[in-house]
PDB file of C-alpha atoms and ligand atoms in Angstrom:
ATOM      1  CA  UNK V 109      98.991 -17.236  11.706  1.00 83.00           C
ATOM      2  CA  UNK V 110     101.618 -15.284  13.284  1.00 87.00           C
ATOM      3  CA  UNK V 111     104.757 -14.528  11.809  1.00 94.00           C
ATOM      4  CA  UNK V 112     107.932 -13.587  12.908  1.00 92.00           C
ATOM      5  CA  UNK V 113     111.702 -14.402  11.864  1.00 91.00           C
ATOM      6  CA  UNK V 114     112.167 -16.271  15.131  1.00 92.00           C
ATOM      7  CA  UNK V 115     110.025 -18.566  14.465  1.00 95.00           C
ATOM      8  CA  UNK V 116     110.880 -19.413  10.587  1.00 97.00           C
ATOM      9  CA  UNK V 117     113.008 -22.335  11.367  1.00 95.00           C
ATOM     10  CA  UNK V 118     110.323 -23.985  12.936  1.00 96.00           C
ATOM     11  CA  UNK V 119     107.720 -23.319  11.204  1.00 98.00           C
ATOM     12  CA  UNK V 120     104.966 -26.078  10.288  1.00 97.00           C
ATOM     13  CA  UNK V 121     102.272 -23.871   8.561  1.00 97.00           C
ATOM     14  CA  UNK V 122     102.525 -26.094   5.322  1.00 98.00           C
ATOM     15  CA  UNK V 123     101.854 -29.312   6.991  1.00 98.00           C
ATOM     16  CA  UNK V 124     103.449 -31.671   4.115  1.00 98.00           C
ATOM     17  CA  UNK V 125     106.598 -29.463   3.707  1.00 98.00           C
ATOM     18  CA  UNK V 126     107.229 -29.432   7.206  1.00 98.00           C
ATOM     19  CA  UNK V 127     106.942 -33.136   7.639  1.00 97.00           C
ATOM     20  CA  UNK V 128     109.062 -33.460   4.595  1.00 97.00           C
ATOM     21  CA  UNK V 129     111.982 -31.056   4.775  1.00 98.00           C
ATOM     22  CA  UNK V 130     115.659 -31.485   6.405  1.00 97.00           C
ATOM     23  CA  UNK V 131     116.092 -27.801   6.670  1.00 98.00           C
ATOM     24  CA  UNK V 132     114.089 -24.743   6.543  1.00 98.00           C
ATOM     25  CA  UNK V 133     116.409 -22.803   4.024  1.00 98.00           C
ATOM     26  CA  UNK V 134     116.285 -19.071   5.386  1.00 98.00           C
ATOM     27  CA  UNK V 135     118.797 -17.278   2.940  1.00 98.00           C
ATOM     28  CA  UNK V 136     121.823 -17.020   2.444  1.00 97.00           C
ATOM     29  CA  UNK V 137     124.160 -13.285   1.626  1.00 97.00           C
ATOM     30  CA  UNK V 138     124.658 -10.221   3.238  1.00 96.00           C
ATOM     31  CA  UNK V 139     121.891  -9.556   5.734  1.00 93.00           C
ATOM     32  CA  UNK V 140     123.104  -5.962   6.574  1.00 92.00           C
ATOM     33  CA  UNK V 141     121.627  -3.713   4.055  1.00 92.00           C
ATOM     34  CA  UNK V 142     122.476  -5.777   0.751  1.00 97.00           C
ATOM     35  CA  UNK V 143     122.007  -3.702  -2.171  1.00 97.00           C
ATOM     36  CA  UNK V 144     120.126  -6.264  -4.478  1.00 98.00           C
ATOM     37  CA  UNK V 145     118.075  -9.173  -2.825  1.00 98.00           C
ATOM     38  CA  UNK V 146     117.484 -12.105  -5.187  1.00 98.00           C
ATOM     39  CA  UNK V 147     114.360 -13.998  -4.499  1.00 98.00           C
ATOM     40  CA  UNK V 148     113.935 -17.691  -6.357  1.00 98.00           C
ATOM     41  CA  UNK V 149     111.057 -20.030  -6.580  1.00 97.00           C
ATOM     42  CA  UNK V 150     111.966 -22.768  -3.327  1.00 98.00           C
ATOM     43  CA  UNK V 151     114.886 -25.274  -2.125  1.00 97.00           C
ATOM     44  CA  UNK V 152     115.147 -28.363  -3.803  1.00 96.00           C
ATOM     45  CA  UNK V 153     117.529 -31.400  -2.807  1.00 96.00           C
ATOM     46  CA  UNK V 154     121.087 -29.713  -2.118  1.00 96.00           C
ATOM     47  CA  UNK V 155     119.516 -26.737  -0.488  1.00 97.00           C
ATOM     48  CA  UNK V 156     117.187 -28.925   1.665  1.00 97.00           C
ATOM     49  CA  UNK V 157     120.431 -30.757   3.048  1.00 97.00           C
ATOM     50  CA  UNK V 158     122.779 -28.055   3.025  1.00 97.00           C
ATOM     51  CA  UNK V 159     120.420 -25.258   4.534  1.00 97.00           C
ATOM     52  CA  UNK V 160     121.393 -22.558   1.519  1.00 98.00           C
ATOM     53  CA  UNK V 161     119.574 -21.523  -1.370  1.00 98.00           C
ATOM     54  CA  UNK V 162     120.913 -21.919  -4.641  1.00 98.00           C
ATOM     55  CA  UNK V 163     123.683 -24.408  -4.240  1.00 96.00           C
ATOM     56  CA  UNK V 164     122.763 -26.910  -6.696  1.00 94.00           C
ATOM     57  CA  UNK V 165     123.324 -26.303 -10.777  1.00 94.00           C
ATOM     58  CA  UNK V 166     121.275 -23.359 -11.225  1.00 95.00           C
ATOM     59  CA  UNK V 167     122.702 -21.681  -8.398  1.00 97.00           C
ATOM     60  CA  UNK V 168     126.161 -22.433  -9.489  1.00 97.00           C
ATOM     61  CA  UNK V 169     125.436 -20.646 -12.838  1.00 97.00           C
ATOM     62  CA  UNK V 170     123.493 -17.694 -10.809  1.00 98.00           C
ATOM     63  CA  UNK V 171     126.436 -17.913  -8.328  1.00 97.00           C
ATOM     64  CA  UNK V 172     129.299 -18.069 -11.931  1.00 97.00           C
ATOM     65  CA  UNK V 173     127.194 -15.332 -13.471  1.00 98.00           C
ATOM     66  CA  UNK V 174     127.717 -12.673 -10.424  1.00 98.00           C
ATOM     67  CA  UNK V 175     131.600 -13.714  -9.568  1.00 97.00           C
ATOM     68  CA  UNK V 176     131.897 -12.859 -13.504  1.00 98.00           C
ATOM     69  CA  UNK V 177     129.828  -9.619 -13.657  1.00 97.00           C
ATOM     70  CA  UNK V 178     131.918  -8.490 -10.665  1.00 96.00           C
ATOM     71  CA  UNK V 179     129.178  -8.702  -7.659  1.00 97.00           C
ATOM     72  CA  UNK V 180     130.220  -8.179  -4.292  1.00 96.00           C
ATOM     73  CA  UNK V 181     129.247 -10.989  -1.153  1.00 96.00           C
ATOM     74  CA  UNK V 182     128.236  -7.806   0.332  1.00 96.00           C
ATOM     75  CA  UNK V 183     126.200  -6.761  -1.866  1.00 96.00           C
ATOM     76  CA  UNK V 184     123.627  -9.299  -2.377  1.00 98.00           C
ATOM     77  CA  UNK V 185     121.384 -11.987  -0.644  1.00 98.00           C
ATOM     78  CA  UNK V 186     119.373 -14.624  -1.696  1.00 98.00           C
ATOM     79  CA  UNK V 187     116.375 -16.406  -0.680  1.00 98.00           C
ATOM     80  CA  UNK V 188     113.013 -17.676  -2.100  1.00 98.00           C
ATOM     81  CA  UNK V 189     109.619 -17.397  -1.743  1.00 98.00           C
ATOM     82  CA  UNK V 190     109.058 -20.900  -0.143  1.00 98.00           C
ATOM     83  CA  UNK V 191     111.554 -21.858   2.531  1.00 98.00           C
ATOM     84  CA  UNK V 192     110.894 -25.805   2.433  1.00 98.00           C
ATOM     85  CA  UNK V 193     111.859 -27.866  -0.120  1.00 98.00           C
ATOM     86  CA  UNK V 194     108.610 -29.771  -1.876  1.00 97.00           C
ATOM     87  CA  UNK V 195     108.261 -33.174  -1.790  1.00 96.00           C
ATOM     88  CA  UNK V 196     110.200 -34.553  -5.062  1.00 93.00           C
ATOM     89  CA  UNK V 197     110.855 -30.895  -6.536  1.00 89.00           C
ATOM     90  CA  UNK V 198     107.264 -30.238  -7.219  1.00 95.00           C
ATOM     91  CA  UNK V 199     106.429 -26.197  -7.952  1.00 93.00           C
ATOM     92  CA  UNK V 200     105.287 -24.836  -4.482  1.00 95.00           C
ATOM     93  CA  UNK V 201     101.302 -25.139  -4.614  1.00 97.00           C
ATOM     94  CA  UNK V 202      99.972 -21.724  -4.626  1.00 97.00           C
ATOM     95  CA  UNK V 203      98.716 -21.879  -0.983  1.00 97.00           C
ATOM     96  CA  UNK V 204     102.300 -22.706  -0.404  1.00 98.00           C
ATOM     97  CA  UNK V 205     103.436 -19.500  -1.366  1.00 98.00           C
ATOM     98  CA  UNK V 206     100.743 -17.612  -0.128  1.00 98.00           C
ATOM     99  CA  UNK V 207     101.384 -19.087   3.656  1.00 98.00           C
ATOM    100  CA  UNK V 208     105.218 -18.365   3.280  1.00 98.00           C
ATOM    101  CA  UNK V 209     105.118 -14.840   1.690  1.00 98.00           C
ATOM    102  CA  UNK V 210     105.073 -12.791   4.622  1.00 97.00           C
ATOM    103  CA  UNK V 211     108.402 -14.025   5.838  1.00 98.00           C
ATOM    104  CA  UNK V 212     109.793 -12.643   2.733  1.00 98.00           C
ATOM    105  CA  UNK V 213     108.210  -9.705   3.511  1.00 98.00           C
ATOM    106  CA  UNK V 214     109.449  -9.336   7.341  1.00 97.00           C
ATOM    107  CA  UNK V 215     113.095 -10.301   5.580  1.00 98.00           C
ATOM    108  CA  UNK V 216     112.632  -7.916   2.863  1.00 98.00           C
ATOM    109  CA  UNK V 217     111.292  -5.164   5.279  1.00 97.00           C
ATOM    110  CA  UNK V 218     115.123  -6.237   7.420  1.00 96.00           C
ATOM    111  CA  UNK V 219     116.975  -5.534   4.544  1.00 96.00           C
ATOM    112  CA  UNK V 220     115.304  -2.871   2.872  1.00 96.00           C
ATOM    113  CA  UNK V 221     117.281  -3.861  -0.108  1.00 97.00           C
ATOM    114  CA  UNK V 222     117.628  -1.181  -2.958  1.00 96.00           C
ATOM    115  CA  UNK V 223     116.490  -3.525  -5.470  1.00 98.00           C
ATOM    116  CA  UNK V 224     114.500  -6.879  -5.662  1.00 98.00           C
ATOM    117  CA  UNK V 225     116.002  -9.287  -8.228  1.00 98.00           C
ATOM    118  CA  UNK V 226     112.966 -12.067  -8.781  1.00 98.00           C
ATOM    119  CA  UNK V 227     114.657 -15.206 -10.834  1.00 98.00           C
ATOM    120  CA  UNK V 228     111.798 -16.124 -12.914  1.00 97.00           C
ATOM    121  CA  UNK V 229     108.358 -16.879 -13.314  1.00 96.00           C
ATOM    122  CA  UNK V 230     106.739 -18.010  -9.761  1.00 95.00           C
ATOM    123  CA  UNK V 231     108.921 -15.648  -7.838  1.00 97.00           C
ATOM    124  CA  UNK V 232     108.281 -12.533 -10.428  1.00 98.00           C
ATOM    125  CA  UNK V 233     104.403 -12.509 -10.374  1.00 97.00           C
ATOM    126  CA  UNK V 234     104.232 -13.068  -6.666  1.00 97.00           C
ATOM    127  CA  UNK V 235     106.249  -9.778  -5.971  1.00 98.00           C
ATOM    128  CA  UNK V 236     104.962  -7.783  -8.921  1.00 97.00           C
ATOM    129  CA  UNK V 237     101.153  -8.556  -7.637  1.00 97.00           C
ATOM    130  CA  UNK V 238     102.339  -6.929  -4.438  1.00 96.00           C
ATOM    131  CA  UNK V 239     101.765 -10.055  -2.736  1.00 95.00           C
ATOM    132  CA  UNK V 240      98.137 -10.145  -3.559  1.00 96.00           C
ATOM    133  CA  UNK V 241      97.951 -13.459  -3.733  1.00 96.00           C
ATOM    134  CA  UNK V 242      93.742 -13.408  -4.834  1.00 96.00           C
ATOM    135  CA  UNK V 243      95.014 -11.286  -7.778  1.00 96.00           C
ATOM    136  CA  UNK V 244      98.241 -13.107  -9.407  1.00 95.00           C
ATOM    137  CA  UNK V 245      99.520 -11.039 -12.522  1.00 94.00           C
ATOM    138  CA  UNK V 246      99.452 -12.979 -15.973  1.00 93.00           C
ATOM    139  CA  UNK V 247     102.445 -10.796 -17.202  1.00 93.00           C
ATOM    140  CA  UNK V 248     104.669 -13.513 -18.106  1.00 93.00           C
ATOM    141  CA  UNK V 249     108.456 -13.274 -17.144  1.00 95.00           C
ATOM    142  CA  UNK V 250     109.877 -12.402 -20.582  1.00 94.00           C
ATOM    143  CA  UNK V 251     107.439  -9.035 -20.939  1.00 95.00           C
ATOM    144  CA  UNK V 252     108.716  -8.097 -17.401  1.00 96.00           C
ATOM    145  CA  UNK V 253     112.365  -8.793 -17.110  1.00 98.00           C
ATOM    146  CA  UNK V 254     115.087  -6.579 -17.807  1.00 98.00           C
ATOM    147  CA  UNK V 255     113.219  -3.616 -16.541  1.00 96.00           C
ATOM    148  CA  UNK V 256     112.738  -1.820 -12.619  1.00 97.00           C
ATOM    149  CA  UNK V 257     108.888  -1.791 -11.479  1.00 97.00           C
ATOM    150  CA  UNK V 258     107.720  -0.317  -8.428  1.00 98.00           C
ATOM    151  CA  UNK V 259     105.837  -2.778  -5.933  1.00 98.00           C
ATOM    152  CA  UNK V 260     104.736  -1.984  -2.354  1.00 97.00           C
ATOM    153  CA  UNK V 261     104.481  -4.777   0.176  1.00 97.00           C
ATOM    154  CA  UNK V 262     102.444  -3.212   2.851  1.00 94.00           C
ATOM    155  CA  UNK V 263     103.656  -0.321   3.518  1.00 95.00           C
ATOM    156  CA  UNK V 264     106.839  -0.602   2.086  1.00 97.00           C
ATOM    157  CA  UNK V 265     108.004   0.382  -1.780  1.00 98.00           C
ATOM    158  CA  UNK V 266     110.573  -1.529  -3.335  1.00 98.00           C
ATOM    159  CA  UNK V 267     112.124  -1.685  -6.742  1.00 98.00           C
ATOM    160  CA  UNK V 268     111.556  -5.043  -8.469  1.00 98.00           C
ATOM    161  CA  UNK V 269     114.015  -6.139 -11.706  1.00 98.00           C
ATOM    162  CA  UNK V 270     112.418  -9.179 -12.811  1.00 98.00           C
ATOM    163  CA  UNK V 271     114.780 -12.150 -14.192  1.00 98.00           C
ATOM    164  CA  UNK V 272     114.829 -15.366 -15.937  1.00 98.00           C
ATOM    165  CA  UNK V 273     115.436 -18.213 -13.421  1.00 97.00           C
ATOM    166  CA  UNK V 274     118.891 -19.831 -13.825  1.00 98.00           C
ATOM    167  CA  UNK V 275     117.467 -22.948 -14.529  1.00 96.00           C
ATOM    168  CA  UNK V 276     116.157 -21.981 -17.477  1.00 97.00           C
ATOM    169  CA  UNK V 277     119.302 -20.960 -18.984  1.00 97.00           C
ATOM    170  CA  UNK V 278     121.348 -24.222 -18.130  1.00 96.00           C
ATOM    171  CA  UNK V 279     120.691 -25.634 -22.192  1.00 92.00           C
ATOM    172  CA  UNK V 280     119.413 -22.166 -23.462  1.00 96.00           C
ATOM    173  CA  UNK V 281     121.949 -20.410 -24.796  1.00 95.00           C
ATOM    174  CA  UNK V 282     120.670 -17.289 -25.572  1.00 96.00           C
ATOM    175  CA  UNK V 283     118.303 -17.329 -22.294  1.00 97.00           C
ATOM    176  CA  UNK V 284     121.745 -17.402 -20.517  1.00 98.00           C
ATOM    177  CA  UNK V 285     122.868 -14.255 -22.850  1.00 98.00           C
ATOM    178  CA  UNK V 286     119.701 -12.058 -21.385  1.00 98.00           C
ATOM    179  CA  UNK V 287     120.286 -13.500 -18.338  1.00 98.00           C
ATOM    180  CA  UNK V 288     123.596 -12.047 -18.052  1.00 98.00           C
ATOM    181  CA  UNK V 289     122.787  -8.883 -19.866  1.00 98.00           C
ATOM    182  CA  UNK V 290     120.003  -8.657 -17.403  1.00 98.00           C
ATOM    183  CA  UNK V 291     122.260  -8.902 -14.479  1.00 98.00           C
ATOM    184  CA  UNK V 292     124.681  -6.755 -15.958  1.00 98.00           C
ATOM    185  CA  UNK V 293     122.112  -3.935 -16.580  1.00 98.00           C
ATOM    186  CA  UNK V 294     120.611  -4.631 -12.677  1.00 98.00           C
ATOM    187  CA  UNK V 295     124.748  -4.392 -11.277  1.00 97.00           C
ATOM    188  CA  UNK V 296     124.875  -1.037 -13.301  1.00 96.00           C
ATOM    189  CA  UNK V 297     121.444   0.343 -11.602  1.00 94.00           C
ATOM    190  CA  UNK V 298     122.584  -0.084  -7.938  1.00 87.00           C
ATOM    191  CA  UNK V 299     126.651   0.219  -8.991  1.00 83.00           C
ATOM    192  CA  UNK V 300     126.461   3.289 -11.487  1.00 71.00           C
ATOM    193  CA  UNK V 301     129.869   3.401 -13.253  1.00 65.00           C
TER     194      UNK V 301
HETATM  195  S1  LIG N  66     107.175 -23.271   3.347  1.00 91.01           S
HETATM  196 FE1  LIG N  66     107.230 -21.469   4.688  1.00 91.01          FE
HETATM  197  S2  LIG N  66     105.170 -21.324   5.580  1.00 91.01           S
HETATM  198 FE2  LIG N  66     105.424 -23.390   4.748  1.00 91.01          FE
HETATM  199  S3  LIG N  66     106.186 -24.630   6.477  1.00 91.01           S
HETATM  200 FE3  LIG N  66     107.989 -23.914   5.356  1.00 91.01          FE
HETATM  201  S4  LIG N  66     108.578 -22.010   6.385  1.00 91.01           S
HETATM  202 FE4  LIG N  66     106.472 -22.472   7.017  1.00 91.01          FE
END
């Protein structure tokens, strides 16, 4: 398959998210040099329709969360490892992923953010196993988060700071807590006081 950023919007690689989407949802930020690029799992029904990641009730907390904390629009950007929205918000099969990756690669390699916020689980052990997707890591997301790890992505190094997704913090108080702390800590790493 060949891969470039021109043709993302039209992309059919997955056949049944293809067939199935409104939108291909690119990203959404600063696309000049943001400081911090957040990376979530895929769309679901809002950002299918409305072509943006992260506008339904986890983004609004993500989106609550870095107004609070004091984040520039910027300084950030956010996209997600699967740009199509599966059928009935099913996780992304892992093929999924693995055919959509390198267009978060060719954005990432654009950006050449200073830091790689993944929000949770899927998104976290695709970027900390470098993209190898024939050796996914086991490490689950609450031994990794909180903390900068070096990944490469071909040739590229980045910074990864692991984080839980906001979803998971919606009726979890003291998820949301770390979550917060977490982004507090990651604003503090690019933004030194
Ligand atoms: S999920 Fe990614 S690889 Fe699959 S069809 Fe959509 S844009 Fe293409």
């Amino acid at each position: 398959m060949n891969y470039s950023l021109e043709i993302l919007r039209n992309c059919t690689f997955c056949v049944e998210l293809s067939a199935n989407r409104t939108n291909v949802v690119v990203g959404d930020g600063a696309i000049d040099n943001p400081k911090v690029v957040f990376v979530g799992e895929a769309p679901g029904k809002n950002e299918d329709i409305q072509s943006k990641p992260f506008v339904g009730r986890s983004g609004q907390v993500l989106r609550q969360v870095l107004d609070a904390l004091g984040y520039s629009k910027d300084d950030y950007y956010i996209t997600n490892v699967v740009k199509c929205r599966p059928p009935k918000n099913r996780d992304p099969k892992l093929e999924e992923a693995k055919n959509c990756f390198p267009y978060l690669k060719l954005q990432l390699e654009a950006m050449t953010p200073e830091v790689i916020c993944s929000l949770g689980t899927h998104a976290t052990k695709y970027l900390i196993s470098n993209g190898d997707f024939e050796n996914i890591s086991k490490r689950s997301i609450s031994a990794s988060r909180g903390n900068l790890i070096d990944i490469k992505l071909g040739d590229k190094e980045y910074k990864l700071f692991p984080t839980y997704h906001p979803a998971a913090t919606i009726y979890n108080r003291s998820l949301r807590d770390t979550f917060v702390a977490d982004l507090k800590k990651l604003k503090e790493i690019y933004q030194p006081i």
